[in-house]
Amino acid sequence: MQTLIQRLTRRYQSSNRELSEALRDLMRSAPHLDAPMREHGNATPVPLDGDSRQALIRSEQLGPVTTPVLTSAVKTQIEQLRDEHRMRDRLQRAGLAPSRTGLFVGPPGVGKTLAAHWLASELKVPLLVLDLATVMSSYLGRTGSNIRKVLDYAKSSPSVLLLDELDTVAKRRDDEAEVGELKRLVTVLLQEIDDWPPTSLLLAATNHGKLLDPAVWRRFDVIVDFPLPGPAEMQEALMQYCGDENQEVIDFLGRVLAGHSFADAERFVAGAKRRAALREERLFDSLLQAAQDRLRVMDHADRLQIALDLMQDSELSQRRVSELTGVSRDTLRRRQRNT
């Protein structure tokens, strides 16, 4: 598309100067893969690795972003991060600055990356993601230089920079398995975080908080712990993924997927949707069948607990719970009498 507009600009330069100028202005204002922050006044191309010439960061194209399902505590922290940067002038009048950095900690699939996308979308700034596989140069002495390039670029205009899988580079410096160059890299990273400006937001995500150097934790203004979803959060997410399915299937799926991540639940529902399309059956039937298939491979004690939870927390009858879980009504009656 960029190439086509350039050709049209040259073609109409003589015959339709006004159109040519309009096309040129469009090129100047539009984001570009090589300069994603162009619309924010920065036409500098993204930094490249000196050896491979690959881009050290990628810019995520932000369309409509689904509001992530989060626990109440996490949602409060994420919304405050947004509001601090939206209403920076209020903080300045009080002699304060917005939080510059945030560390997202939690297992895979609990919404850390989606929260970063949502923040960038809410703040209407580019989301830049550090590609750690690329930034780790084959010549370790250049890795520190690569990180400086990335962070200097992200500082140059308002943006949200996400350092994903931070533990890849910010490991404990007392880890004897790591070479000295990687330990020096942690020092470089800490220096760069300390120098981060309040005009942009630096976010880092890790699935393995215990691997991080203790000094890394102290450098972040906000630390957000993303837990696995509880029953309420799982049900809310399932309502997003399943659409207009009735409450019975949502209650049942919520119990079957207890202890799993949002990503696990989304994959489960997506698989059921494909199955329903292939077999030309109702999504309701496909979801129930997939959940029952998963129940069959569980221990009897786990299936019984799911059945008892459904009996207690949903409006399903004892007969229906028995049909869904495969636990006999006699077993359910005995357990209820003993509780």
GROMACS .gro file of C-alpha atoms in nm:
model
  339
    1MET     CA    1   0.000   0.000   0.000
    2GLN     CA    2   0.283   0.243   0.087
    3THR     CA    3   0.450   0.170  -0.248
    4LEU     CA    4   0.125   0.227  -0.438
    5ILE     CA    5   0.069   0.566  -0.274
    6GLN     CA    6   0.427   0.669  -0.357
    7ARG     CA    7   0.371   0.579  -0.724
    8LEU     CA    8   0.042   0.771  -0.736
    9THR     CA    9   0.210   1.072  -0.575
   10ARG     CA   10   0.474   1.080  -0.850
   11ARG     CA   11   0.218   1.012  -1.126
   12TYR     CA   12  -0.006   1.307  -1.032
   13GLN     CA   13   0.274   1.549  -0.944
   14SER     CA   14   0.235   1.734  -1.275
   15SER     CA   15  -0.127   1.671  -1.376
   16ASN     CA   16  -0.298   1.707  -1.037
   17ARG     CA   17  -0.069   1.883  -0.792
   18GLU     CA   18  -0.336   1.913  -0.522
   19LEU     CA   19  -0.401   1.537  -0.521
   20SER     CA   20  -0.028   1.468  -0.523
   21GLU     CA   21   0.023   1.689  -0.216
   22ALA     CA   22  -0.268   1.522  -0.038
   23LEU     CA   23  -0.116   1.181  -0.101
   24ARG     CA   24   0.221   1.302   0.021
   25ASP     CA   25   0.062   1.431   0.344
   26LEU     CA   26  -0.108   1.096   0.390
   27MET     CA   27   0.228   0.921   0.359
   28ARG     CA   28   0.383   1.152   0.615
   29SER     CA   29   0.108   1.100   0.874
   30ALA     CA   30   0.048   0.727   0.834
   31PRO     CA   31   0.228   0.476   1.054
   32HIS     CA   32   0.481   0.261   0.873
   33LEU     CA   33   0.632  -0.075   0.957
   34ASP     CA   34   0.978   0.084   0.953
   35ALA     CA   35   0.865   0.389   1.154
   36PRO     CA   36   0.555   0.294   1.357
   37MET     CA   37   0.566   0.615   1.563
   38ARG     CA   38   0.553   0.843   1.260
   39GLU     CA   39   0.201   0.965   1.344
   40HIS     CA   40   0.336   1.080   1.681
   41GLY     CA   41   0.599   1.299   1.517
   42ASN     CA   42   0.882   1.048   1.511
   43ALA     CA   43   0.979   0.921   1.166
   44THR     CA   44   1.288   0.738   1.290
   45PRO     CA   45   1.298   0.377   1.165
   46VAL     CA   46   1.297   0.101   1.426
   47PRO     CA   47   1.646   0.000   1.542
   48LEU     CA   48   1.810  -0.300   1.378
   49ASP     CA   49   2.052  -0.563   1.504
   50GLY     CA   50   2.396  -0.485   1.366
   51ASP     CA   51   2.464  -0.845   1.267
   52SER     CA   52   2.137  -0.984   1.135
   53ARG     CA   53   1.983  -0.649   1.029
   54GLN     CA   54   1.655  -0.770   1.180
   55ALA     CA   55   1.426  -0.527   1.360
   56LEU     CA   56   1.489  -0.536   1.734
   57ILE     CA   57   1.128  -0.453   1.817
   58ARG     CA   58   0.795  -0.501   1.648
   59SER     CA   59   0.499  -0.266   1.649
   60GLU     CA   60   0.162  -0.425   1.716
   61GLN     CA   61  -0.113  -0.287   1.494
   62LEU     CA   62  -0.385  -0.182   1.735
   63GLY     CA   63  -0.741  -0.230   1.623
   64PRO     CA   64  -1.034  -0.275   1.860
   65VAL     CA   65  -0.903  -0.445   2.174
   66THR     CA   66  -1.133  -0.659   2.385
   67THR     CA   67  -1.142  -0.542   2.745
   68PRO     CA   68  -0.952  -0.813   2.932
   69VAL     CA   69  -1.125  -1.016   3.201
   70LEU     CA   70  -0.929  -0.951   3.520
   71THR     CA   71  -0.969  -0.992   3.893
   72SER     CA   72  -1.094  -0.685   4.075
   73ALA     CA   73  -0.751  -0.609   4.225
   74VAL     CA   74  -0.567  -0.640   3.891
   75LYS     CA   75  -0.832  -0.436   3.708
   76THR     CA   76  -0.796  -0.154   3.961
   77GLN     CA   77  -0.418  -0.141   3.913
   78ILE     CA   78  -0.438  -0.151   3.533
   79GLU     CA   79  -0.704   0.120   3.516
   80GLN     CA   80  -0.500   0.343   3.747
   81LEU     CA   81  -0.198   0.304   3.518
   82ARG     CA   82  -0.418   0.420   3.230
   83ASP     CA   83  -0.564   0.712   3.425
   84GLU     CA   84  -0.225   0.832   3.548
   85HIS     CA   85  -0.107   0.873   3.190
   86ARG     CA   86  -0.438   1.008   3.060
   87MET     CA   87  -0.456   1.270   3.335
   88ARG     CA   88  -0.088   1.345   3.373
   89ASP     CA   89  -0.164   1.717   3.417
   90ARG     CA   90  -0.356   1.653   3.739
   91LEU     CA   91  -0.059   1.471   3.886
   92GLN     CA   92   0.175   1.748   3.775
   93ARG     CA   93  -0.037   2.010   3.953
   94ALA     CA   94   0.004   1.803   4.269
   95GLY     CA   95   0.381   1.779   4.216
   96LEU     CA   96   0.361   1.414   4.111
   97ALA     CA   97   0.452   1.210   3.802
   98PRO     CA   98   0.270   0.909   3.655
   99SER     CA   99   0.404   0.561   3.711
  100ARG     CA  100   0.673   0.506   3.449
  101THR     CA  101   0.715   0.130   3.475
  102GLY     CA  102   0.503  -0.176   3.552
  103LEU     CA  103   0.594  -0.541   3.603
  104PHE     CA  104   0.329  -0.802   3.515
  105VAL     CA  105   0.387  -1.135   3.690
  106GLY     CA  106   0.185  -1.454   3.651
  107PRO     CA  107   0.150  -1.788   3.473
  108PRO     CA  108   0.099  -1.807   3.095
  109GLY     CA  109  -0.242  -1.722   2.952
  110VAL     CA  110  -0.377  -1.502   3.234
  111GLY     CA  111  -0.398  -1.171   3.042
  112LYS     CA  112  -0.059  -1.002   3.085
  113THR     CA  113  -0.001  -0.934   2.714
  114LEU     CA  114  -0.367  -0.851   2.650
  115ALA     CA  115  -0.354  -0.596   2.933
  116ALA     CA  116  -0.057  -0.429   2.763
  117HIS     CA  117  -0.249  -0.416   2.434
  118TRP     CA  118  -0.549  -0.268   2.614
  119LEU     CA  119  -0.340   0.001   2.783
  120ALA     CA  120  -0.180   0.108   2.455
  121SER     CA  121  -0.521   0.117   2.288
  122GLU     CA  122  -0.672   0.321   2.572
  123LEU     CA  123  -0.380   0.567   2.565
  124LYS     CA  124  -0.386   0.582   2.182
  125VAL     CA  125  -0.012   0.525   2.150
  126PRO     CA  126   0.188   0.256   1.967
  127LEU     CA  127   0.253  -0.074   2.141
  128LEU     CA  128   0.616  -0.175   2.088
  129VAL     CA  129   0.718  -0.530   2.179
  130LEU     CA  130   1.080  -0.621   2.242
  131ASP     CA  131   1.176  -0.937   2.055
  132LEU     CA  132   1.410  -1.095   2.308
  133ALA     CA  133   1.512  -1.372   2.068
  134THR     CA  134   1.643  -1.106   1.830
  135VAL     CA  135   1.794  -0.868   2.081
  136MET     CA  136   2.017  -1.146   2.219
  137SER     CA  137   2.294  -1.099   1.963
  138SER     CA  138   2.521  -1.386   1.870
  139TYR     CA  139   2.796  -1.149   1.983
  140LEU     CA  140   2.699  -1.110   2.349
  141GLY     CA  141   2.894  -0.787   2.378
  142ARG     CA  142   2.640  -0.626   2.145
  143THR     CA  143   2.334  -0.735   2.340
  144GLY     CA  144   2.363  -0.445   2.584
  145SER     CA  145   2.392  -0.209   2.287
  146ASN     CA  146   2.081  -0.363   2.131
  147ILE     CA  147   1.878  -0.310   2.448
  148ARG     CA  148   1.993   0.051   2.470
  149LYS     CA  149   1.885   0.104   2.108
  150VAL     CA  150   1.538  -0.035   2.176
  151LEU     CA  151   1.479   0.162   2.493
  152ASP     CA  152   1.617   0.485   2.348
  153TYR     CA  153   1.384   0.446   2.050
  154ALA     CA  154   1.079   0.383   2.271
  155LYS     CA  155   1.167   0.684   2.488
  156SER     CA  156   1.174   0.918   2.188
  157SER     CA  157   0.793   0.943   2.154
  158PRO     CA  158   0.491   0.848   2.369
  159SER     CA  159   0.444   0.473   2.352
  160VAL     CA  160   0.391   0.156   2.553
  161LEU     CA  161   0.697  -0.069   2.541
  162LEU     CA  162   0.645  -0.433   2.644
  163LEU     CA  163   0.948  -0.638   2.745
  164ASP     CA  164   0.800  -0.985   2.718
  165GLU     CA  165   0.954  -1.281   2.901
  166LEU     CA  166   1.173  -1.048   3.103
  167ASP     CA  167   1.336  -1.341   3.282
  168THR     CA  168   1.514  -1.427   2.955
  169VAL     CA  169   1.755  -1.136   3.007
  170ALA     CA  170   1.699  -1.019   3.366
  171LYS     CA  171   1.799  -1.332   3.554
  172ARG     CA  172   1.951  -1.330   3.898
  173ARG     CA  173   2.310  -1.216   3.890
  174ASP     CA  174   2.403  -1.479   4.150
  175ASP     CA  175   2.300  -1.758   3.910
  176GLU     CA  176   2.625  -1.949   3.858
  177ALA     CA  177   2.493  -2.098   3.533
  178GLU     CA  178   2.495  -1.758   3.362
  179VAL     CA  179   2.804  -1.615   3.194
  180GLY     CA  180   2.947  -1.282   3.302
  181GLU     CA  181   2.825  -1.101   2.992
  182LEU     CA  182   2.462  -1.183   3.072
  183LYS     CA  183   2.511  -1.056   3.426
  184ARG     CA  184   2.643  -0.729   3.287
  185LEU     CA  185   2.338  -0.718   3.063
  186VAL     CA  186   2.115  -0.707   3.371
  187THR     CA  187   2.311  -0.405   3.492
  188VAL     CA  188   2.254  -0.231   3.156
  189LEU     CA  189   1.883  -0.305   3.174
  190LEU     CA  190   1.854  -0.166   3.528
  191GLN     CA  191   2.029   0.155   3.424
  192GLU     CA  192   1.793   0.199   3.131
  193ILE     CA  193   1.482   0.138   3.346
  194ASP     CA  194   1.604   0.398   3.595
  195ASP     CA  195   1.628   0.651   3.312
  196TRP     CA  196   1.278   0.584   3.174
  197PRO     CA  197   1.077   0.907   3.112
  198PRO     CA  198   0.722   0.964   3.243
  199THR     CA  199   0.595   1.041   2.891
  200SER     CA  200   0.593   0.670   2.798
  201LEU     CA  201   0.504   0.350   2.979
  202LEU     CA  202   0.749   0.063   3.015
  203LEU     CA  203   0.585  -0.272   3.089
  204ALA     CA  204   0.759  -0.601   3.147
  205ALA     CA  205   0.601  -0.946   3.171
  206THR     CA  206   0.731  -1.269   3.314
  207ASN     CA  207   0.594  -1.615   3.382
  208HIS     CA  208   0.882  -1.687   3.619
  209GLY     CA  209   0.916  -1.411   3.875
  210LYS     CA  210   1.148  -1.621   4.092
  211LEU     CA  211   1.413  -1.610   3.819
  212LEU     CA  212   1.436  -1.231   3.819
  213ASP     CA  213   1.727  -1.055   3.980
  214PRO     CA  214   1.605  -0.898   4.310
  215ALA     CA  215   1.725  -0.556   4.192
  216VAL     CA  216   1.485  -0.577   3.896
  217TRP     CA  217   1.181  -0.589   4.126
  218ARG     CA  218   1.287  -0.268   4.301
  219ARG     CA  219   1.312  -0.076   3.973
  220PHE     CA  220   0.941  -0.100   3.885
  221ASP     CA  221   0.689   0.156   4.009
  222VAL     CA  222   0.398  -0.089   3.993
  223ILE     CA  223   0.401  -0.468   4.030
  224VAL     CA  224   0.083  -0.644   3.916
  225ASP     CA  225   0.031  -1.008   4.011
  226PHE     CA  226  -0.192  -1.183   3.756
  227PRO     CA  227  -0.339  -1.495   3.921
  228LEU     CA  228  -0.520  -1.780   3.751
  229PRO     CA  229  -0.889  -1.689   3.710
  230GLY     CA  230  -1.129  -1.773   3.989
  231PRO     CA  231  -1.484  -1.900   3.923
  232ALA     CA  232  -1.630  -1.552   3.863
  233GLU     CA  233  -1.356  -1.446   3.621
  234MET     CA  234  -1.369  -1.778   3.436
  235GLN     CA  235  -1.746  -1.748   3.391
  236GLU     CA  236  -1.713  -1.390   3.264
  237ALA     CA  237  -1.446  -1.499   3.014
  238LEU     CA  238  -1.655  -1.795   2.898
  239MET     CA  239  -1.949  -1.562   2.835
  240GLN     CA  240  -1.720  -1.358   2.607
  241TYR     CA  241  -1.591  -1.664   2.424
  242CYS     CA  242  -1.922  -1.854   2.394
  243GLY     CA  243  -2.155  -1.569   2.301
  244ASP     CA  244  -2.522  -1.623   2.380
  245GLU     CA  245  -2.502  -1.975   2.520
  246ASN     CA  246  -2.727  -2.035   2.821
  247GLN     CA  247  -2.617  -2.024   3.182
  248GLU     CA  248  -2.623  -2.401   3.222
  249VAL     CA  249  -2.335  -2.459   2.984
  250ILE     CA  250  -2.142  -2.163   3.129
  251ASP     CA  251  -2.176  -2.303   3.484
  252PHE     CA  252  -2.069  -2.648   3.370
  253LEU     CA  253  -1.770  -2.528   3.167
  254GLY     CA  254  -1.660  -2.300   3.449
  255ARG     CA  255  -1.631  -2.599   3.682
  256VAL     CA  256  -1.461  -2.824   3.427
  257LEU     CA  257  -1.203  -2.555   3.347
  258ALA     CA  258  -1.137  -2.454   3.709
  259GLY     CA  259  -0.765  -2.404   3.768
  260HIS     CA  260  -0.697  -2.333   3.401
  261SER     CA  261  -0.596  -2.005   3.236
  262PHE     CA  262  -0.801  -1.776   3.015
  263ALA     CA  263  -0.594  -1.893   2.718
  264ASP     CA  264  -0.679  -2.256   2.798
  265ALA     CA  265  -1.050  -2.169   2.812
  266GLU     CA  266  -1.037  -1.975   2.485
  267ARG     CA  267  -0.866  -2.267   2.308
  268PHE     CA  268  -1.123  -2.507   2.450
  269VAL     CA  269  -1.415  -2.298   2.321
  270ALA     CA  270  -1.248  -2.241   1.982
  271GLY     CA  271  -1.206  -2.616   1.941
  272ALA     CA  272  -1.572  -2.672   2.024
  273LYS     CA  273  -1.676  -2.407   1.771
  274ARG     CA  274  -1.476  -2.578   1.496
  275ARG     CA  275  -1.626  -2.911   1.590
  276ALA     CA  276  -1.978  -2.765   1.577
  277ALA     CA  277  -1.915  -2.614   1.235
  278LEU     CA  278  -1.773  -2.937   1.092
  279ARG     CA  279  -2.056  -3.150   1.225
  280GLU     CA  280  -2.325  -2.887   1.161
  281GLU     CA  281  -2.446  -2.914   1.519
  282ARG     CA  282  -2.538  -2.659   1.784
  283LEU     CA  283  -2.250  -2.499   1.970
  284PHE     CA  284  -2.433  -2.588   2.293
  285ASP     CA  285  -2.411  -2.959   2.212
  286SER     CA  286  -2.048  -2.936   2.102
  287LEU     CA  287  -1.945  -2.753   2.420
  288LEU     CA  288  -2.120  -3.004   2.643
  289GLN     CA  289  -1.966  -3.298   2.459
  290ALA     CA  290  -1.617  -3.149   2.478
  291ALA     CA  291  -1.659  -3.084   2.851
  292GLN     CA  292  -1.784  -3.438   2.912
  293ASP     CA  293  -1.491  -3.578   2.714
  294ARG     CA  294  -1.257  -3.388   2.944
  295LEU     CA  295  -1.441  -3.516   3.252
  296ARG     CA  296  -1.396  -3.877   3.147
  297VAL     CA  297  -1.018  -3.857   3.184
  298MET     CA  298  -1.036  -3.702   3.531
  299ASP     CA  299  -1.008  -3.892   3.856
  300HIS     CA  300  -1.339  -3.996   4.010
  301ALA     CA  301  -1.273  -3.772   4.311
  302ASP     CA  302  -1.230  -3.467   4.085
  303ARG     CA  303  -1.548  -3.548   3.890
  304LEU     CA  304  -1.738  -3.592   4.216
  305GLN     CA  305  -1.616  -3.255   4.346
  306ILE     CA  306  -1.727  -3.084   4.025
  307ALA     CA  307  -2.070  -3.246   4.058
  308LEU     CA  308  -2.103  -3.136   4.422
  309ASP     CA  309  -1.996  -2.782   4.335
  310LEU     CA  310  -2.257  -2.768   4.060
  311MET     CA  311  -2.521  -2.893   4.303
  312GLN     CA  312  -2.430  -2.624   4.552
  313ASP     CA  313  -2.363  -2.320   4.333
  314SER     CA  314  -2.592  -2.359   4.031
  315GLU     CA  315  -2.963  -2.403   3.976
  316LEU     CA  316  -2.916  -2.740   3.806
  317SER     CA  317  -3.120  -3.031   3.936
  318GLN     CA  318  -2.957  -3.340   4.082
  319ARG     CA  319  -3.069  -3.537   3.778
  320ARG     CA  320  -2.912  -3.288   3.538
  321VAL     CA  321  -2.585  -3.276   3.731
  322SER     CA  322  -2.571  -3.656   3.718
  323GLU     CA  323  -2.632  -3.652   3.341
  324LEU     CA  324  -2.360  -3.392   3.282
  325THR     CA  325  -2.088  -3.535   3.506
  326GLY     CA  326  -2.155  -3.909   3.491
  327VAL     CA  327  -2.170  -3.926   3.874
  328SER     CA  328  -2.465  -4.140   3.985
  329ARG     CA  329  -2.753  -3.983   4.172
  330ASP     CA  330  -2.708  -4.234   4.455
  331THR     CA  331  -2.351  -4.114   4.504
  332LEU     CA  332  -2.466  -3.753   4.506
  333ARG     CA  333  -2.739  -3.828   4.760
  334ARG     CA  334  -2.497  -4.008   4.994
  335ARG     CA  335  -2.243  -3.726   4.979
  336GLN     CA  336  -2.510  -3.465   5.041
  337ARG     CA  337  -2.637  -3.655   5.347
  338ASN     CA  338  -2.284  -3.674   5.486
  339THR     CA  339  -2.214  -3.303   5.452
   0.00000   0.00000   0.00000
